[in-house]
């Protein structure tokens, strides 16, 4: 893990993660007025060198983590220090994150944009876009890392207790990092978002920045845990984080299974209570 960039804020308030709204509820056969907390979502624009790269609908929290993790998982950076400066601006319409990259990363991103522009109408753009979507990720290194079944159950229990935004709204996904020890382990952090990909990006950024509980964390000796289904992108992001295991509450897609197998990642899904399914590289899971 390395040091983060310099950070500036424009002084504007970042919107809260939740709002209270009035509603009508039906309970015990009767309608009555009530209220509840609902999750906010806002457009978050990521700009590099003054050029907007992507706009994501996301929960307005942990924006620094989100920007760094998105940049890592998109292959724009490999270290947090490669973002030399970051400025976060909040507007009524959304949040703009302006990032300045190191020279090498800036030149690589410029070349990538030029390559992806492509000619129009010949089919080549589609082929290049598909190649970008399924681009190669590095294999997770082989090691003697294993998880005991009890640790998987423990990770799921700890995740539930740390999902504060979900418990308040019931409308967000979560991603957490379980740092395994010899006999037990600990969820170092949970990041939540209305988008499951965003939640994992935020977690990736937290780990890469190496602050707080992430300082000294070894992602090769722990597991990513998500509350959503496991799709291709979730496996790719796990590879970018360099974690050898992904645990999920829901089920995987076939492409996610094939990708996890190819990238040397152990995929465990449908973690429910003391039960779970292992789809790839089961040698890392022991009783």
mmCIF file of C-alpha atoms in Angstrom:
data_model
loop_
_atom_site.group_PDB
_atom_site.id
_atom_site.type_symbol
_atom_site.label_atom_id
_atom_site.label_comp_id
_atom_site.label_asym_id
_atom_site.label_seq_id
_atom_site.Cartn_x
_atom_site.Cartn_y
_atom_site.Cartn_z
ATOM 1 C CA UNK A 1 0.000 0.000 0.000
ATOM 2 C CA UNK A 2 1.218 3.520 -0.668
ATOM 3 C CA UNK A 3 0.396 7.093 0.119
ATOM 4 C CA UNK A 4 -2.611 8.834 -1.420
ATOM 5 C CA UNK A 5 -2.676 12.016 -3.416
ATOM 6 C CA UNK A 6 -3.245 15.528 -2.167
ATOM 7 C CA UNK A 7 -6.967 16.176 -1.775
ATOM 8 C CA UNK A 8 -8.916 19.410 -2.170
ATOM 9 C CA UNK A 9 -12.579 20.097 -1.535
ATOM 10 C CA UNK A 10 -14.463 23.125 -2.778
ATOM 11 C CA UNK A 11 -16.155 23.586 0.574
ATOM 12 C CA UNK A 12 -19.554 22.478 -0.665
ATOM 13 C CA UNK A 13 -21.310 19.867 1.399
ATOM 14 C CA UNK A 14 -21.431 16.316 0.069
ATOM 15 C CA UNK A 15 -25.082 15.165 0.126
ATOM 16 C CA UNK A 16 -26.095 12.798 2.924
ATOM 17 C CA UNK A 17 -26.296 9.079 2.207
ATOM 18 C CA UNK A 18 -29.962 8.897 3.251
ATOM 19 C CA UNK A 19 -33.077 11.048 3.349
ATOM 20 C CA UNK A 20 -36.264 10.668 5.342
ATOM 21 C CA UNK A 21 -39.468 10.505 3.301
ATOM 22 C CA UNK A 22 -43.108 10.155 4.141
ATOM 23 C CA UNK A 23 -45.069 7.157 2.915
ATOM 24 C CA UNK A 24 -48.244 5.171 3.411
ATOM 25 C CA UNK A 25 -47.824 1.711 4.872
ATOM 26 C CA UNK A 26 -50.195 -1.219 5.254
ATOM 27 C CA UNK A 27 -49.847 -3.092 8.519
ATOM 28 C CA UNK A 28 -52.244 -5.604 10.029
ATOM 29 C CA UNK A 29 -54.784 -4.928 7.315
ATOM 30 C CA UNK A 30 -54.821 -1.129 7.743
ATOM 31 C CA UNK A 31 -53.287 1.822 5.891
ATOM 32 C CA UNK A 32 -51.570 4.560 7.853
ATOM 33 C CA UNK A 33 -49.132 7.430 7.398
ATOM 34 C CA UNK A 34 -45.511 6.720 8.204
ATOM 35 C CA UNK A 35 -41.949 7.620 7.227
ATOM 36 C CA UNK A 36 -38.660 5.847 6.588
ATOM 37 C CA UNK A 37 -35.033 6.371 5.591
ATOM 38 C CA UNK A 38 -34.262 5.882 1.896
ATOM 39 C CA UNK A 39 -30.859 5.701 0.185
ATOM 40 C CA UNK A 40 -29.694 8.662 -1.871
ATOM 41 C CA UNK A 41 -28.033 8.264 -5.261
ATOM 42 C CA UNK A 42 -26.300 10.991 -7.236
ATOM 43 C CA UNK A 43 -24.254 11.234 -10.448
ATOM 44 C CA UNK A 44 -20.525 11.058 -9.689
ATOM 45 C CA UNK A 45 -18.260 12.162 -12.545
ATOM 46 C CA UNK A 46 -14.628 11.014 -12.705
ATOM 47 C CA UNK A 47 -12.406 13.356 -14.695
ATOM 48 C CA UNK A 48 -8.708 12.967 -15.479
ATOM 49 C CA UNK A 49 -6.698 15.975 -16.626
ATOM 50 C CA UNK A 50 -9.888 17.962 -17.126
ATOM 51 C CA UNK A 51 -11.583 15.347 -19.343
ATOM 52 C CA UNK A 52 -14.561 13.411 -18.021
ATOM 53 C CA UNK A 53 -13.959 9.676 -18.253
ATOM 54 C CA UNK A 54 -17.124 8.223 -16.695
ATOM 55 C CA UNK A 55 -20.262 9.195 -14.793
ATOM 56 C CA UNK A 56 -21.594 6.712 -12.248
ATOM 57 C CA UNK A 57 -24.834 6.733 -10.268
ATOM 58 C CA UNK A 58 -23.665 6.122 -6.720
ATOM 59 C CA UNK A 59 -24.222 6.692 -3.023
ATOM 60 C CA UNK A 60 -22.643 10.022 -2.002
ATOM 61 C CA UNK A 61 -20.205 8.679 0.586
ATOM 62 C CA UNK A 62 -16.579 7.496 0.599
ATOM 63 C CA UNK A 63 -15.972 9.455 -2.603
ATOM 64 C CA UNK A 64 -12.163 9.461 -2.252
ATOM 65 C CA UNK A 65 -12.162 5.677 -1.902
ATOM 66 C CA UNK A 66 -14.517 5.427 -4.877
ATOM 67 C CA UNK A 67 -12.282 7.529 -7.130
ATOM 68 C CA UNK A 68 -9.102 5.624 -6.254
ATOM 69 C CA UNK A 69 -10.791 2.202 -6.474
ATOM 70 C CA UNK A 70 -12.490 2.996 -9.780
ATOM 71 C CA UNK A 71 -9.153 4.128 -11.203
ATOM 72 C CA UNK A 72 -7.475 0.913 -10.026
ATOM 73 C CA UNK A 73 -10.168 -1.452 -11.303
ATOM 74 C CA UNK A 74 -10.332 0.333 -14.656
ATOM 75 C CA UNK A 75 -6.584 -0.170 -15.115
ATOM 76 C CA UNK A 76 -5.870 3.571 -15.043
ATOM 77 C CA UNK A 77 -3.539 3.336 -12.034
ATOM 78 C CA UNK A 78 -1.746 0.593 -10.135
ATOM 79 C CA UNK A 79 -0.828 2.634 -7.031
ATOM 80 C CA UNK A 80 -2.726 5.381 -5.221
ATOM 81 C CA UNK A 81 0.293 7.706 -5.545
ATOM 82 C CA UNK A 82 -0.189 7.713 -9.335
ATOM 83 C CA UNK A 83 -3.090 10.087 -8.698
ATOM 84 C CA UNK A 84 -1.055 13.167 -7.860
ATOM 85 C CA UNK A 85 -3.961 15.440 -6.961
ATOM 86 C CA UNK A 86 -7.703 15.129 -6.468
ATOM 87 C CA UNK A 87 -10.355 17.826 -6.150
ATOM 88 C CA UNK A 88 -13.940 16.995 -5.207
ATOM 89 C CA UNK A 89 -16.650 19.466 -6.164
ATOM 90 C CA UNK A 90 -20.281 19.116 -5.128
ATOM 91 C CA UNK A 91 -23.065 20.653 -7.199
ATOM 92 C CA UNK A 92 -26.864 20.454 -6.933
ATOM 93 C CA UNK A 93 -26.809 18.056 -9.906
ATOM 94 C CA UNK A 94 -24.070 15.753 -8.586
ATOM 95 C CA UNK A 95 -20.415 15.368 -7.635
ATOM 96 C CA UNK A 96 -17.398 15.993 -9.869
ATOM 97 C CA UNK A 97 -14.058 14.377 -9.005
ATOM 98 C CA UNK A 98 -11.132 15.958 -10.833
ATOM 99 C CA UNK A 99 -7.920 13.901 -10.784
ATOM 100 C CA UNK A 100 -4.436 14.676 -12.013
ATOM 101 C CA UNK A 101 -2.380 11.620 -12.959
ATOM 102 C CA UNK A 102 1.363 11.125 -13.026
ATOM 103 C CA UNK A 103 2.922 11.625 -16.454
ATOM 104 C CA UNK A 104 3.136 7.935 -17.316
ATOM 105 C CA UNK A 105 -0.472 7.176 -16.354
ATOM 106 C CA UNK A 106 -1.753 10.299 -18.110
ATOM 107 C CA UNK A 107 0.006 9.360 -21.355
ATOM 108 C CA UNK A 108 -1.275 5.780 -21.135
ATOM 109 C CA UNK A 109 -4.855 6.965 -20.620
ATOM 110 C CA UNK A 110 -4.579 9.394 -23.531
ATOM 111 C CA UNK A 111 -3.332 6.594 -25.798
ATOM 112 C CA UNK A 112 -6.119 4.325 -24.582
ATOM 113 C CA UNK A 113 -8.774 6.933 -25.389
ATOM 114 C CA UNK A 114 -7.291 7.472 -28.834
ATOM 115 C CA UNK A 115 -7.280 3.703 -29.472
ATOM 116 C CA UNK A 116 -10.871 3.260 -28.323
ATOM 117 C CA UNK A 117 -12.157 6.118 -30.519
ATOM 118 C CA UNK A 118 -11.749 3.926 -33.607
ATOM 119 C CA UNK A 119 -13.409 4.250 -36.993
ATOM 120 C CA UNK A 120 -17.214 4.374 -37.129
ATOM 121 C CA UNK A 121 -19.514 2.002 -38.990
ATOM 122 C CA UNK A 122 -17.068 -0.808 -39.803
ATOM 123 C CA UNK A 123 -17.656 -3.065 -36.825
ATOM 124 C CA UNK A 124 -14.168 -2.513 -35.448
ATOM 125 C CA UNK A 125 -15.421 -0.280 -32.627
ATOM 126 C CA UNK A 126 -17.636 -3.058 -31.343
ATOM 127 C CA UNK A 127 -14.815 -5.590 -31.479
ATOM 128 C CA UNK A 128 -12.477 -3.254 -29.597
ATOM 129 C CA UNK A 129 -15.158 -2.461 -27.005
ATOM 130 C CA UNK A 130 -15.723 -6.163 -26.390
ATOM 131 C CA UNK A 131 -11.980 -6.717 -26.029
ATOM 132 C CA UNK A 132 -11.826 -3.894 -23.498
ATOM 133 C CA UNK A 133 -14.710 -5.369 -21.490
ATOM 134 C CA UNK A 134 -13.004 -8.755 -21.155
ATOM 135 C CA UNK A 135 -9.438 -7.448 -21.016
ATOM 136 C CA UNK A 136 -6.816 -9.591 -19.339
ATOM 137 C CA UNK A 137 -6.199 -9.283 -15.621
ATOM 138 C CA UNK A 138 -3.120 -10.628 -13.824
ATOM 139 C CA UNK A 139 -3.324 -14.050 -12.241
ATOM 140 C CA UNK A 140 -3.641 -14.028 -8.475
ATOM 141 C CA UNK A 141 -0.380 -15.396 -7.151
ATOM 142 C CA UNK A 142 -0.150 -18.912 -5.774
ATOM 143 C CA UNK A 143 0.351 -19.133 -2.028
ATOM 144 C CA UNK A 144 -0.373 -21.366 0.914
ATOM 145 C CA UNK A 145 -3.318 -19.175 1.940
ATOM 146 C CA UNK A 146 -6.376 -21.091 3.147
ATOM 147 C CA UNK A 147 -9.688 -20.267 4.814
ATOM 148 C CA UNK A 148 -11.410 -22.527 7.294
ATOM 149 C CA UNK A 149 -15.135 -23.045 6.897
ATOM 150 C CA UNK A 150 -15.707 -21.385 10.266
ATOM 151 C CA UNK A 151 -13.923 -18.265 9.048
ATOM 152 C CA UNK A 152 -16.270 -17.984 6.075
ATOM 153 C CA UNK A 153 -19.251 -18.166 8.420
ATOM 154 C CA UNK A 154 -17.601 -15.602 10.700
ATOM 155 C CA UNK A 155 -16.980 -13.221 7.804
ATOM 156 C CA UNK A 156 -20.638 -13.314 6.783
ATOM 157 C CA UNK A 157 -21.788 -12.641 10.347
ATOM 158 C CA UNK A 158 -19.407 -9.705 10.742
ATOM 159 C CA UNK A 159 -20.475 -8.267 7.373
ATOM 160 C CA UNK A 160 -24.122 -8.177 8.410
ATOM 161 C CA UNK A 161 -23.325 -6.307 11.620
ATOM 162 C CA UNK A 162 -21.329 -3.673 9.719
ATOM 163 C CA UNK A 163 -23.898 -2.904 6.986
ATOM 164 C CA UNK A 164 -25.285 0.198 8.660
ATOM 165 C CA UNK A 165 -26.633 1.862 5.508
ATOM 166 C CA UNK A 166 -28.372 -1.316 4.379
ATOM 167 C CA UNK A 167 -29.946 -1.822 7.774
ATOM 168 C CA UNK A 168 -31.291 1.745 7.652
ATOM 169 C CA UNK A 169 -32.598 1.623 4.078
ATOM 170 C CA UNK A 170 -32.622 -1.960 2.774
ATOM 171 C CA UNK A 171 -31.542 -0.573 -0.607
ATOM 172 C CA UNK A 172 -27.761 -0.886 -0.943
ATOM 173 C CA UNK A 173 -25.076 -3.485 -1.600
ATOM 174 C CA UNK A 174 -21.922 -3.970 0.446
ATOM 175 C CA UNK A 175 -18.358 -5.169 -0.085
ATOM 176 C CA UNK A 176 -15.949 -5.991 2.726
ATOM 177 C CA UNK A 177 -12.409 -7.265 3.181
ATOM 178 C CA UNK A 178 -11.882 -10.141 5.612
ATOM 179 C CA UNK A 179 -8.305 -10.266 6.899
ATOM 180 C CA UNK A 180 -7.663 -13.852 7.941
ATOM 181 C CA UNK A 181 -5.499 -14.731 10.932
ATOM 182 C CA UNK A 182 -4.289 -18.122 12.072
ATOM 183 C CA UNK A 183 -7.371 -18.956 14.136
ATOM 184 C CA UNK A 184 -9.963 -16.346 13.190
ATOM 185 C CA UNK A 185 -10.161 -13.081 11.275
ATOM 186 C CA UNK A 186 -11.687 -9.627 11.012
ATOM 187 C CA UNK A 187 -13.654 -7.589 8.489
ATOM 188 C CA UNK A 188 -11.361 -4.563 8.235
ATOM 189 C CA UNK A 189 -13.904 -2.379 6.476
ATOM 190 C CA UNK A 190 -17.217 -2.421 4.660
ATOM 191 C CA UNK A 191 -18.158 -0.045 1.863
ATOM 192 C CA UNK A 192 -21.804 0.316 0.822
ATOM 193 C CA UNK A 193 -23.431 1.720 -2.306
ATOM 194 C CA UNK A 194 -26.595 1.547 -4.365
ATOM 195 C CA UNK A 195 -24.406 -0.106 -7.027
ATOM 196 C CA UNK A 196 -22.705 -3.411 -6.269
ATOM 197 C CA UNK A 197 -19.770 -2.519 -8.546
ATOM 198 C CA UNK A 198 -19.421 0.843 -6.811
ATOM 199 C CA UNK A 199 -19.296 -0.781 -3.384
ATOM 200 C CA UNK A 200 -16.392 -2.989 -4.482
ATOM 201 C CA UNK A 201 -14.623 -0.035 -6.128
ATOM 202 C CA UNK A 202 -14.908 1.891 -2.863
ATOM 203 C CA UNK A 203 -13.455 -1.035 -0.956
ATOM 204 C CA UNK A 204 -10.608 -1.333 -3.479
ATOM 205 C CA UNK A 205 -9.823 2.336 -2.995
ATOM 206 C CA UNK A 206 -9.847 2.016 0.781
ATOM 207 C CA UNK A 207 -7.397 -0.877 0.624
ATOM 208 C CA UNK A 208 -5.115 0.780 -1.926
ATOM 209 C CA UNK A 209 -4.947 4.046 0.028
ATOM 210 C CA UNK A 210 -3.712 2.105 3.054
ATOM 211 C CA UNK A 211 -5.183 4.345 5.723
ATOM 212 C CA UNK A 212 -6.740 3.452 9.065
ATOM 213 C CA UNK A 213 -7.333 -0.267 9.380
ATOM 214 C CA UNK A 214 -6.071 -0.749 5.822
ATOM 215 C CA UNK A 215 -2.563 0.307 6.822
ATOM 216 C CA UNK A 216 -0.381 -2.759 6.432
ATOM 217 C CA UNK A 217 -3.274 -4.919 5.240
ATOM 218 C CA UNK A 218 -2.189 -7.811 3.019
ATOM 219 C CA UNK A 219 -4.846 -8.366 0.375
ATOM 220 C CA UNK A 220 -3.211 -11.652 -0.639
ATOM 221 C CA UNK A 221 -3.988 -13.054 2.837
ATOM 222 C CA UNK A 222 -7.685 -12.311 2.948
ATOM 223 C CA UNK A 223 -11.014 -12.540 1.154
ATOM 224 C CA UNK A 224 -13.341 -10.119 -0.574
ATOM 225 C CA UNK A 225 -16.951 -10.519 0.571
ATOM 226 C CA UNK A 226 -19.921 -9.126 -1.367
ATOM 227 C CA UNK A 227 -23.645 -9.146 -0.705
ATOM 228 C CA UNK A 228 -24.578 -9.315 -4.378
ATOM 229 C CA UNK A 229 -24.387 -11.908 -7.127
ATOM 230 C CA UNK A 230 -20.933 -12.556 -8.586
ATOM 231 C CA UNK A 231 -20.643 -11.341 -12.165
ATOM 232 C CA UNK A 232 -17.579 -11.024 -14.397
ATOM 233 C CA UNK A 233 -16.754 -7.530 -13.158
ATOM 234 C CA UNK A 234 -16.809 -8.552 -9.517
ATOM 235 C CA UNK A 235 -14.203 -11.255 -10.209
ATOM 236 C CA UNK A 236 -12.083 -8.834 -12.247
ATOM 237 C CA UNK A 237 -12.127 -6.272 -9.445
ATOM 238 C CA UNK A 238 -11.115 -8.982 -6.963
ATOM 239 C CA UNK A 239 -8.141 -9.761 -9.211
ATOM 240 C CA UNK A 240 -7.221 -6.069 -9.345
ATOM 241 C CA UNK A 241 -7.248 -6.013 -5.527
ATOM 242 C CA UNK A 242 -5.031 -9.172 -5.603
ATOM 243 C CA UNK A 243 -7.253 -11.132 -3.241
ATOM 244 C CA UNK A 244 -7.268 -14.913 -3.803
ATOM 245 C CA UNK A 245 -10.848 -15.480 -2.549
ATOM 246 C CA UNK A 246 -14.240 -13.910 -3.207
ATOM 247 C CA UNK A 247 -17.167 -14.781 -0.952
ATOM 248 C CA UNK A 248 -20.728 -13.924 -1.967
ATOM 249 C CA UNK A 249 -24.154 -14.085 -0.410
ATOM 250 C CA UNK A 250 -25.777 -14.637 -3.807
ATOM 251 C CA UNK A 251 -24.999 -16.828 -6.826
ATOM 252 C CA UNK A 252 -22.332 -16.515 -9.556
ATOM 253 C CA UNK A 253 -22.724 -16.317 -13.319
ATOM 254 C CA UNK A 254 -21.136 -18.926 -15.583
ATOM 255 C CA UNK A 255 -18.656 -16.382 -16.972
ATOM 256 C CA UNK A 256 -17.692 -15.341 -13.455
ATOM 257 C CA UNK A 257 -16.923 -18.977 -12.617
ATOM 258 C CA UNK A 258 -14.800 -19.456 -15.742
ATOM 259 C CA UNK A 259 -12.954 -16.200 -15.093
ATOM 260 C CA UNK A 260 -12.276 -17.028 -11.434
ATOM 261 C CA UNK A 261 -10.913 -20.418 -12.496
ATOM 262 C CA UNK A 262 -8.623 -18.793 -15.057
ATOM 263 C CA UNK A 263 -7.397 -16.067 -12.661
ATOM 264 C CA UNK A 264 -6.623 -18.519 -9.823
ATOM 265 C CA UNK A 265 -9.366 -17.101 -7.580
ATOM 266 C CA UNK A 266 -11.415 -19.233 -5.216
ATOM 267 C CA UNK A 267 -15.087 -18.391 -5.725
ATOM 268 C CA UNK A 268 -17.430 -19.196 -2.837
ATOM 269 C CA UNK A 269 -21.090 -18.264 -3.259
ATOM 270 C CA UNK A 270 -24.493 -18.672 -1.619
ATOM 271 C CA UNK A 271 -22.989 -18.167 1.837
ATOM 272 C CA UNK A 272 -26.070 -18.637 4.015
ATOM 273 C CA UNK A 273 -25.568 -19.342 7.701
ATOM 274 C CA UNK A 274 -23.181 -22.279 7.996
ATOM 275 C CA UNK A 275 -23.661 -23.385 4.370
ATOM 276 C CA UNK A 276 -21.952 -22.296 1.163
ATOM 277 C CA UNK A 277 -20.967 -23.526 -2.317
ATOM 278 C CA UNK A 278 -17.388 -23.579 -3.658
ATOM 279 C CA UNK A 279 -17.050 -23.255 -7.443
ATOM 280 C CA UNK A 280 -13.342 -22.811 -8.168
ATOM 281 C CA UNK A 281 -9.982 -23.684 -6.575
ATOM 282 C CA UNK A 282 -11.501 -25.508 -3.560
ATOM 283 C CA UNK A 283 -8.032 -26.340 -2.179
ATOM 284 C CA UNK A 284 -8.054 -22.996 -0.321
ATOM 285 C CA UNK A 285 -11.111 -23.989 1.730
ATOM 286 C CA UNK A 286 -10.477 -26.401 4.598
ATOM 287 C CA UNK A 287 -12.420 -27.811 7.534
#
